[in-house]
Coordinates of C-alpha atoms and ligand atoms in Angstrom, one line a residue:
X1459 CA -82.3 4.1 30.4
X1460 CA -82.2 0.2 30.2
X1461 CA -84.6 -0.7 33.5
X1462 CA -86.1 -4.2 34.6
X1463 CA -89.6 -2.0 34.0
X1464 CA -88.9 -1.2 30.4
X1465 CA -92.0 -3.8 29.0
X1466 CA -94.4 -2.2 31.5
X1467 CA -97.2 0.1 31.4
X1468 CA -96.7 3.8 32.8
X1469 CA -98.8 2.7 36.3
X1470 CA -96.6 -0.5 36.8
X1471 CA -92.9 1.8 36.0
X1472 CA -94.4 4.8 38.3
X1473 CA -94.7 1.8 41.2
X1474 CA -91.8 -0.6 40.4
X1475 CA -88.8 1.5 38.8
X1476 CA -86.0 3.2 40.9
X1477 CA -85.2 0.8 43.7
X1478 CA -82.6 0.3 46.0
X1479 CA -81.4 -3.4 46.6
X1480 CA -80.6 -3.9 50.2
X1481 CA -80.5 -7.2 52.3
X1482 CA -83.5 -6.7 54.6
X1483 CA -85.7 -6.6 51.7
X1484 CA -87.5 -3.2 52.2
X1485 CA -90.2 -2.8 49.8
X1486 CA -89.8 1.2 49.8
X1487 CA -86.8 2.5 49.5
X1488 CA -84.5 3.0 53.0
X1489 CA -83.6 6.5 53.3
X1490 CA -80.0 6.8 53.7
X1491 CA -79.7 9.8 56.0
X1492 CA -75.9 10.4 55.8
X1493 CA -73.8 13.2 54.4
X1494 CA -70.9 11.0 53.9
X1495 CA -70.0 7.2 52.8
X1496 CA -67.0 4.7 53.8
X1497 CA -64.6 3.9 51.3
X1498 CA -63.7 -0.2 51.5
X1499 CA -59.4 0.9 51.2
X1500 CA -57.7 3.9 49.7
X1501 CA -57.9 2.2 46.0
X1502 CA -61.4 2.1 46.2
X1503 CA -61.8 5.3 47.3
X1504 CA -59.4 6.8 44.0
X1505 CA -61.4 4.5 41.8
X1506 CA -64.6 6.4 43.0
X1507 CA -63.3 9.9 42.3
X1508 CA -61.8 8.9 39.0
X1509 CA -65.4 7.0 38.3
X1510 CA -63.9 3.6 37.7
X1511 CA -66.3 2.0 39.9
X1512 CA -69.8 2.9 40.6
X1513 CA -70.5 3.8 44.1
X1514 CA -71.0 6.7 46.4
X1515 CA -68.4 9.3 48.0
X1516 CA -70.4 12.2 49.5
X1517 CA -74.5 13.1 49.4
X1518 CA -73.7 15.9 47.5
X1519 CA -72.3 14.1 44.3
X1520 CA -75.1 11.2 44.7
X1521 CA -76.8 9.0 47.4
X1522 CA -78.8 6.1 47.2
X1523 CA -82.3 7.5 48.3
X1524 CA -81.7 10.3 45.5
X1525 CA -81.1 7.8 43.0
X1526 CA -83.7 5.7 43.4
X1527 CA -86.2 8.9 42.7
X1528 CA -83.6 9.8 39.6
X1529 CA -84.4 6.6 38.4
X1530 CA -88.0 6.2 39.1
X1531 CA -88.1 9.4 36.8
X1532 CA -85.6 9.5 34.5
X1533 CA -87.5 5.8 33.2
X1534 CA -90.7 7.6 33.7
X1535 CA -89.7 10.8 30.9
X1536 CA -88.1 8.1 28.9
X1537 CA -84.4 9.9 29.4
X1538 CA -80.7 8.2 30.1
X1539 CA -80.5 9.4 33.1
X1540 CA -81.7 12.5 35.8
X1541 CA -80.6 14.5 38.4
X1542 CA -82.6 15.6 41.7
X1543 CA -82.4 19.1 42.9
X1544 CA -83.0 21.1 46.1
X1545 CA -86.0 22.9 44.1
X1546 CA -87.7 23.3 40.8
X1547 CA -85.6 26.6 40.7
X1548 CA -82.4 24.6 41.4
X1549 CA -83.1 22.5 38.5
X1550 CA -83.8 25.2 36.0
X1551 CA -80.9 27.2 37.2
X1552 CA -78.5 24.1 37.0
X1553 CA -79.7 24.2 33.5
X1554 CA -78.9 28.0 32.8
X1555 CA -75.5 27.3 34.7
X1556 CA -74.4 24.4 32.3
X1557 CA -75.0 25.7 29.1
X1558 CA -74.8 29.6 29.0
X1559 CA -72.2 32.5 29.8
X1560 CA -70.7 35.1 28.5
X1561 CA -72.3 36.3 25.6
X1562 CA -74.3 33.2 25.0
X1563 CA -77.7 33.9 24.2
X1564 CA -80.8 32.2 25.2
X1565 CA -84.5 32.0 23.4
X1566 CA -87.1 31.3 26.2
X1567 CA -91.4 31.7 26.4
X1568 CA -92.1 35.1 27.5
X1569 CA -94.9 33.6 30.1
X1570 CA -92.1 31.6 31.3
X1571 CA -92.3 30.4 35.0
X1572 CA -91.7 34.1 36.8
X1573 CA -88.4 33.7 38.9
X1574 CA -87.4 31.2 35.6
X1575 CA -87.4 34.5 33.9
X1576 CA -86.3 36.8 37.1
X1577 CA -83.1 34.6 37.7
X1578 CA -82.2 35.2 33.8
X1579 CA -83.0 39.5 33.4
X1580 CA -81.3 40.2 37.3
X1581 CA -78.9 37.8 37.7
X1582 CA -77.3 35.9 34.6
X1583 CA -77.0 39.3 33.1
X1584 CA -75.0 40.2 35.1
X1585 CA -72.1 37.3 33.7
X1586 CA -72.8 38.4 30.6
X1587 CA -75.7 36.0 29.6
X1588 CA -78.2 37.3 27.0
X1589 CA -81.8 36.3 26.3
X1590 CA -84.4 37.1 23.8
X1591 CA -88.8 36.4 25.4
X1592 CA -90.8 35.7 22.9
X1593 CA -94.1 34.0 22.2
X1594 CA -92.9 30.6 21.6
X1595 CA -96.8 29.4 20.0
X1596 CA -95.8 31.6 17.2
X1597 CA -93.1 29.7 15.5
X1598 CA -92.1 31.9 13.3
X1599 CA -91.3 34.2 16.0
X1600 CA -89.5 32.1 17.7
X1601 CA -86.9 30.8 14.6
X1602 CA -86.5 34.8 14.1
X1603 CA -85.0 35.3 17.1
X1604 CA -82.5 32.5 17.2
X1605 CA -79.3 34.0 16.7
X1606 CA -75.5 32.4 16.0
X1607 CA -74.5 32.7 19.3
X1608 CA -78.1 31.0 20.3
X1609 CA -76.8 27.9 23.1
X1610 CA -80.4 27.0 24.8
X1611 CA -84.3 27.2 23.5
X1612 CA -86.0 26.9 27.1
X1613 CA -89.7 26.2 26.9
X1614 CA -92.7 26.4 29.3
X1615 CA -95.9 24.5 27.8
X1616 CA -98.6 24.8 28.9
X1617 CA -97.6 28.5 29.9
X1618 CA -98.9 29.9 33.1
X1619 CA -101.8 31.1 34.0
X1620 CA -102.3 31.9 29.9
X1621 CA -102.7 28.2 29.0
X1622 CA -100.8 28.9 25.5
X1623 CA -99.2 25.7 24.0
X1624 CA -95.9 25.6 22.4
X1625 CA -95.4 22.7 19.8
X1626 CA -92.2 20.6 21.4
X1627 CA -91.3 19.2 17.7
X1628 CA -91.0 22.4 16.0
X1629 CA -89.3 24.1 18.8
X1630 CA -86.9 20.9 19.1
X1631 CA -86.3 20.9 14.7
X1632 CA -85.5 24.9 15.4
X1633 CA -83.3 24.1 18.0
X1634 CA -81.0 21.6 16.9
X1635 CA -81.0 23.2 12.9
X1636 CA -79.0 25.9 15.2
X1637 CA -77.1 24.0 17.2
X1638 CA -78.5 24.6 20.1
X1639 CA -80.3 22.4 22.9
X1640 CA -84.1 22.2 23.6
X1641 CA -85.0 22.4 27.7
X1642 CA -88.7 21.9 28.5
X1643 CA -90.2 22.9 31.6
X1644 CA -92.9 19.9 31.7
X1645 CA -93.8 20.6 35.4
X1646 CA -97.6 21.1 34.6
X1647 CA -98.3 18.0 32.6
X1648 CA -95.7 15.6 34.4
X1649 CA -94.4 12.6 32.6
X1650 CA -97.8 10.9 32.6
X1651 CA -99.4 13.5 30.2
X1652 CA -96.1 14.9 28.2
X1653 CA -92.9 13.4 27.4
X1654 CA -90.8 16.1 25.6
X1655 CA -87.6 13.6 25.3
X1656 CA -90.0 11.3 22.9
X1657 CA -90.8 14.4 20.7
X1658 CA -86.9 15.4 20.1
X1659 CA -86.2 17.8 23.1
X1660 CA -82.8 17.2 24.9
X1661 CA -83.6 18.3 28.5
X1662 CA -86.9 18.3 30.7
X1663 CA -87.3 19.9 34.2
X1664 CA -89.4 19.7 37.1
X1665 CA -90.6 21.7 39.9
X1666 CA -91.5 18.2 41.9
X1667 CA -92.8 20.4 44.2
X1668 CA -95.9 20.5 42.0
X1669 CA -97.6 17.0 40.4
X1670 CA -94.9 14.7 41.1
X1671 CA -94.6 15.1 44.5
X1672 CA -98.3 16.1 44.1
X1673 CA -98.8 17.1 48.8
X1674 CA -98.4 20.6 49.0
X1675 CA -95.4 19.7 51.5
X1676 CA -92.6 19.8 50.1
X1677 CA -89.9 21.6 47.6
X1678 CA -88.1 19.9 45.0
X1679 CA -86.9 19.5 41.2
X1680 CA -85.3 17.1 38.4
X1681 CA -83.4 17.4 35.5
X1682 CA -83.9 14.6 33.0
X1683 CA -81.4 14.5 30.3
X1684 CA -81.8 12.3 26.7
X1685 CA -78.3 11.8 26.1
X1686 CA -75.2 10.6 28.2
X1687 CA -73.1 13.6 27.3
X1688 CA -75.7 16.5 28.3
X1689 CA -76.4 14.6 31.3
X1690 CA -72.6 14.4 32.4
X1691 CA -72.3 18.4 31.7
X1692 CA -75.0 18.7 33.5
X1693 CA -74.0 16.5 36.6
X1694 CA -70.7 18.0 36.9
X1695 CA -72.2 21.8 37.1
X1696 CA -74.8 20.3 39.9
X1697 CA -72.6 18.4 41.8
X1698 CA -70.2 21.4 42.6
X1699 CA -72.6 24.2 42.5
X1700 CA -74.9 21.7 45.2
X1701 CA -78.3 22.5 44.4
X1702 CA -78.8 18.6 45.2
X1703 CA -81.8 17.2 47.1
X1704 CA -81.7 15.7 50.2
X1705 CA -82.2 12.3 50.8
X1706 CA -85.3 12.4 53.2
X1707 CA -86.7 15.3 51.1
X1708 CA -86.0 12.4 48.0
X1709 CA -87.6 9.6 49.8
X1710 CA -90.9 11.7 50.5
X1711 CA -90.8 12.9 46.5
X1712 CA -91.1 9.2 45.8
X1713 CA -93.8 8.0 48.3
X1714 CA -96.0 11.0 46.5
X1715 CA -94.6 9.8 42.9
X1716 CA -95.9 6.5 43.5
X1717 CA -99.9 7.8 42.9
X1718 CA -99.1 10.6 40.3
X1719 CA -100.9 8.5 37.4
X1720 CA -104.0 7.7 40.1
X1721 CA -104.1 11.5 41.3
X1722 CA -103.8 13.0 37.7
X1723 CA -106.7 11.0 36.2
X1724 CA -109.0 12.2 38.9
X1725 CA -107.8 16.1 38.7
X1726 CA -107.8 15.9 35.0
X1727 CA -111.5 14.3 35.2
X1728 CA -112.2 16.9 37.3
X1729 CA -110.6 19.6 35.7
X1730 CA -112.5 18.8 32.6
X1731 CA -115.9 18.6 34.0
X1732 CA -115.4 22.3 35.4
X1733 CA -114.3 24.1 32.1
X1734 CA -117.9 22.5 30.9
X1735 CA -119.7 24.0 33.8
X1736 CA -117.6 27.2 33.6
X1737 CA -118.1 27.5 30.0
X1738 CA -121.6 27.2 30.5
X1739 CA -121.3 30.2 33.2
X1740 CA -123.7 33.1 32.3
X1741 CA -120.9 35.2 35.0
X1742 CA -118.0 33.9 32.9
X1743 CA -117.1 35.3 29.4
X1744 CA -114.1 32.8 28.5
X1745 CA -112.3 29.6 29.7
X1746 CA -109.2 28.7 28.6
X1747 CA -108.0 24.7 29.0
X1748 CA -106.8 22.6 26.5
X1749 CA -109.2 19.5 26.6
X1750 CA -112.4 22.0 25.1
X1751 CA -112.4 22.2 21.4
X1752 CA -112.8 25.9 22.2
X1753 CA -109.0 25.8 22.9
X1754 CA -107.0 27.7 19.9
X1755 CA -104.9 25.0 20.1
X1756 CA -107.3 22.0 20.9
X1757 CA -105.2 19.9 17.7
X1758 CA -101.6 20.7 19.0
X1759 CA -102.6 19.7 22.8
X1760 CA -104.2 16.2 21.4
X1761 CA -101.3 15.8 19.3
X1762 CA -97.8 16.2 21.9
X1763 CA -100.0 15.5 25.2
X1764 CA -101.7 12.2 26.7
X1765 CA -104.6 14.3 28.5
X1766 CA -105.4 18.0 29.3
X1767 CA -104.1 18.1 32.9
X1768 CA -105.7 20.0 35.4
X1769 CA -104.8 23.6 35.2
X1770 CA -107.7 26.0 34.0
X1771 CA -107.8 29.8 33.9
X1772 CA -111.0 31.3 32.8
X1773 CA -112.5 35.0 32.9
X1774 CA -114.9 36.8 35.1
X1775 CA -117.5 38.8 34.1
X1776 CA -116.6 42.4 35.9
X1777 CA -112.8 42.4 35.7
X1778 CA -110.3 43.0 38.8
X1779 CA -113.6 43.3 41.1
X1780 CA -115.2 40.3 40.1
X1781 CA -111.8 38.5 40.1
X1782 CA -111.2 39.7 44.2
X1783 CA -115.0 38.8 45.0
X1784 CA -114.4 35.5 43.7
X1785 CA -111.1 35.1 45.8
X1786 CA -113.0 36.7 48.8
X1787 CA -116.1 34.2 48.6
X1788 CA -114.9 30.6 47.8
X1789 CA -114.4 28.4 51.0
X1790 CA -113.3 24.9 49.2
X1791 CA -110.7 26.0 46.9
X1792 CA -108.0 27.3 48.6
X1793 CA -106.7 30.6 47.7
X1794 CA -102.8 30.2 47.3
X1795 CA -99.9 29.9 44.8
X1796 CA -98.3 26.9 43.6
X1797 CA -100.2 23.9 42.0
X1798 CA -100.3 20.2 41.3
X1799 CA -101.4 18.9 45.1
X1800 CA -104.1 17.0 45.7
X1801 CA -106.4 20.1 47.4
X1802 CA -108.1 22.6 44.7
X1803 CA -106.3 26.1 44.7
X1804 CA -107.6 28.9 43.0
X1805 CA -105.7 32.5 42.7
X1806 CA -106.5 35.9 40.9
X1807 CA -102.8 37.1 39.2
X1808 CA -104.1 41.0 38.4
X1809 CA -104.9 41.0 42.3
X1810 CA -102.2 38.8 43.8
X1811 CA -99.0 36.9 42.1
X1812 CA -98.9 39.8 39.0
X1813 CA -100.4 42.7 40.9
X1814 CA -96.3 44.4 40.7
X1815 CA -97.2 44.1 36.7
X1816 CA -97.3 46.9 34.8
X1817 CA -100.9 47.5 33.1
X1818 CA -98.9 47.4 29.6
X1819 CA -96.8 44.2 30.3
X1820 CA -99.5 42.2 31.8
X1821 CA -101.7 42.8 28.5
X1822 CA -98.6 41.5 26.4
X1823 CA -98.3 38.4 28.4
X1824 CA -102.1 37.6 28.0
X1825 CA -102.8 38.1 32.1
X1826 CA -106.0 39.9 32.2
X1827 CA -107.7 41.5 34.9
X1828 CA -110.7 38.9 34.9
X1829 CA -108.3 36.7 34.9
X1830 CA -109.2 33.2 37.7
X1831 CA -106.7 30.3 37.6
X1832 CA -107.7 27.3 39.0
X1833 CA -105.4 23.7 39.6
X1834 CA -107.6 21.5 40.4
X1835 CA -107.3 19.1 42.7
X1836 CA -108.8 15.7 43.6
X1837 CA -111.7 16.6 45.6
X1838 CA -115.6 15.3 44.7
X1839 CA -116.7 17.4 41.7
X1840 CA -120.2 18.3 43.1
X1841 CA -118.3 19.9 45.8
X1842 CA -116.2 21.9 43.6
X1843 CA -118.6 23.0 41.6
X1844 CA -121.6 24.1 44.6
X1845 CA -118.4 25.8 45.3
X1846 CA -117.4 28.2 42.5
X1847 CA -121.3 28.0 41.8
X1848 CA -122.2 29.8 45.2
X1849 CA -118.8 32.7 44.4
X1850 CA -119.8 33.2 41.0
X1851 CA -123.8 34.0 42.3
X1852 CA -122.5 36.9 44.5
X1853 CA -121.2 38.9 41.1
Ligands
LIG68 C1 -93.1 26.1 40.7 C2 -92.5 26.1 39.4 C3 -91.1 26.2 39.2 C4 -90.2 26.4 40.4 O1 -90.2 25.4 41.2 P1 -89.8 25.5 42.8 O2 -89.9 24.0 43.2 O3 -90.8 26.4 43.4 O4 -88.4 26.0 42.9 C5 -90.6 26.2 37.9 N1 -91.4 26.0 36.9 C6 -92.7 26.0 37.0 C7 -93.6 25.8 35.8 C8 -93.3 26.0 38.2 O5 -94.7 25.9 38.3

């Protein structure tokens, strides 16, 4: 996307790209609170629909708000162009919707994002749609099981809560040597520590809900395309299907946008300092985070990402017990779902989110019972660490 912010620095695009022009001179952008918008006369109004003239018709086909967050993003991932949806689930399904159906056939991570994967077994079955999970860090694995009628590779990397990398630039040669379209879930490294676009894939979504909107209060999600053509496919299925954003729900995306650089150095610094502590942990027997060298894939997370992040998971010493004692006896980190705000939260999956898990299918996707994921958040580290320091003491 051509912007005024091309030259700048990631900081000075986060602050100064996607803004609206209006005559009072706002320096945020106004938030255009209406479902509907005037047409000047009834030409302009058929040059509109048959996209002659830029401008808006209706908040669910576009509105000014949205597109100044589309912007703001779309120059952030380096992409032509993006689209902002109603949720991170929104986004992905927009995706699915667009480029699958009847016996089409998608390749996906098989510790995919769990309604990603729910939405796909229960529901696009149903038209027909078939999938093949596999473990996309094994390339091999996944080149085997592209097949002719293969539309869409959908990856998740860093996985959750396994912390397993998959390598963007193989999965993107694979991809297109098939004919087939590369979608990268990049909602745990945000467009300040991963941009998939620049390493060949064609599609990136977001839960914004997560780091980009980065306060715990609200839901939200963006498609960023590479090329025109995806992006109007892509457009058309959103517009009419309407998982669009709202425009006040836009306008608070981009006030939290605005710091995501600033809040992900200090959770990464953060993060980083705890797996050294935890590591060091005579109660813990592994941690798993890309930025220790102890990381199977320490060379592949230097190589396609700008930093570590600040997701951790790491393993307790006792299994399921330890895990619910843990959960049970840390008052800083907050036990919940979800991740990417600015407050540390902490969750147990063989007790909590993956408890429903067979013992048999959690093993294949890596979630053990001693099990702890952490995202970290941007509190003082002493804190953090008196913190998981006073849990891990009561094993
Ligand atoms: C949360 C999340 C989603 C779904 O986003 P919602 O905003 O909750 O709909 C998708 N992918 C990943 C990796 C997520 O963490």
């Amino acid at each position: 996307m051509a912007s005024h912010t091309d030259k700048l620095g990631f900081h000075s695009k986060t602050i100064h790209s996607g803004q609206v022009e209006e005559a009072a001179g706002s320096i945020t952008t106004p938030i255009f609170q209406t479902s509907t918008f005037a047409f000047k006369d009834a030409n302009h109004g058929a040059d509109l629909f048959a996209q002659k003239t830029e401008g808006y018709i209706y908040t669910r086909m576009g509105n000014p708000t949205t597109k100044a967050l589309e912007e703001n993003v779309a120059v952030l991932e380096n992409g032509c162009g993006a689209l902002a949806t109603s949720s991170g689930m929104a986004a992905v399904t927009t995706v699915y919707m667009t480029f699958l159906g009847q016996e089409l056939h998608m390749v996906s991570t098989d510790c995919l994002y769990g309604p990603s994967r729910v939405v796909m077994e229960r529901d696009f079955s149903r038209f027909g749609v078939e999938y093949s999970y596999v473990n996309t860090s094994n390339i091999e694995e996944v080149e085997q099981s592209f097949k002719p009628n293969t539309r869409l590779l959908f990856i998740e990397t860093p996985a959750n809560p396994t912390i397993v990398l998959t390598d963007i630039e193989a999965c993107a040669d694979i991809a297109h040597e098939h004919g087939a379209l590369l979608a990268v879930d990049n909602t745990f490294m945000s467009p300040y520590l991963q941009r998939p676009l620049d390493l060949g894939a064609d599609i990136v979504v977001h839960s914004m809900t997560k780091f980009i909107n980065g306060h715990s209060d609200v839901v939200a999600g963006m498609i960023v395309c590479k090329d025109e053509s995806v992006f109007k496919q892509i457009r058309a299925v959103l517009h009419y299907m309407g998982g669009t954003i709202d425009p006040h729900q836009a306008w608070l995306v981009q006030r939290g946008l605005k710091t995501l650089p600033l809040r992900m150095d200090r959770c990464q610094d953060n993060a980083l300092k705890l797996a050294k502590f935890l590591e060091d942990h005579s109660k813990v027997n592994w941690v798993k985070y890309p930025g220790l060298r102890s990381h199977p894939q320490y060379e592949l997370a230097k190589r396609q990402m700008d930093g570590p992040g600040a997701l951790l998971s790491f393993g307790v010493k006792g299994g399921l017990d330890a895990g619910r004692t843990i959960m049970n006896t840390v008052s800083l980190a907050t036990l919940a779902v979800s991740l990417g705000g600015i407050e540390t939260l902490i969750q147990h999956p063989a007790s909590m989110t993956h408890a429903a898990m067979s013992n048999e299918e959690s093993e294949k996707a890596g979630i053990t019972d001693d099990l702890v994921r952490l995202s970290v958040g941007c509190e003082d580290f002493k804190d953090l660490k008196e913190d998981l320091e006073q849990a891990l003491s009561t094993l």
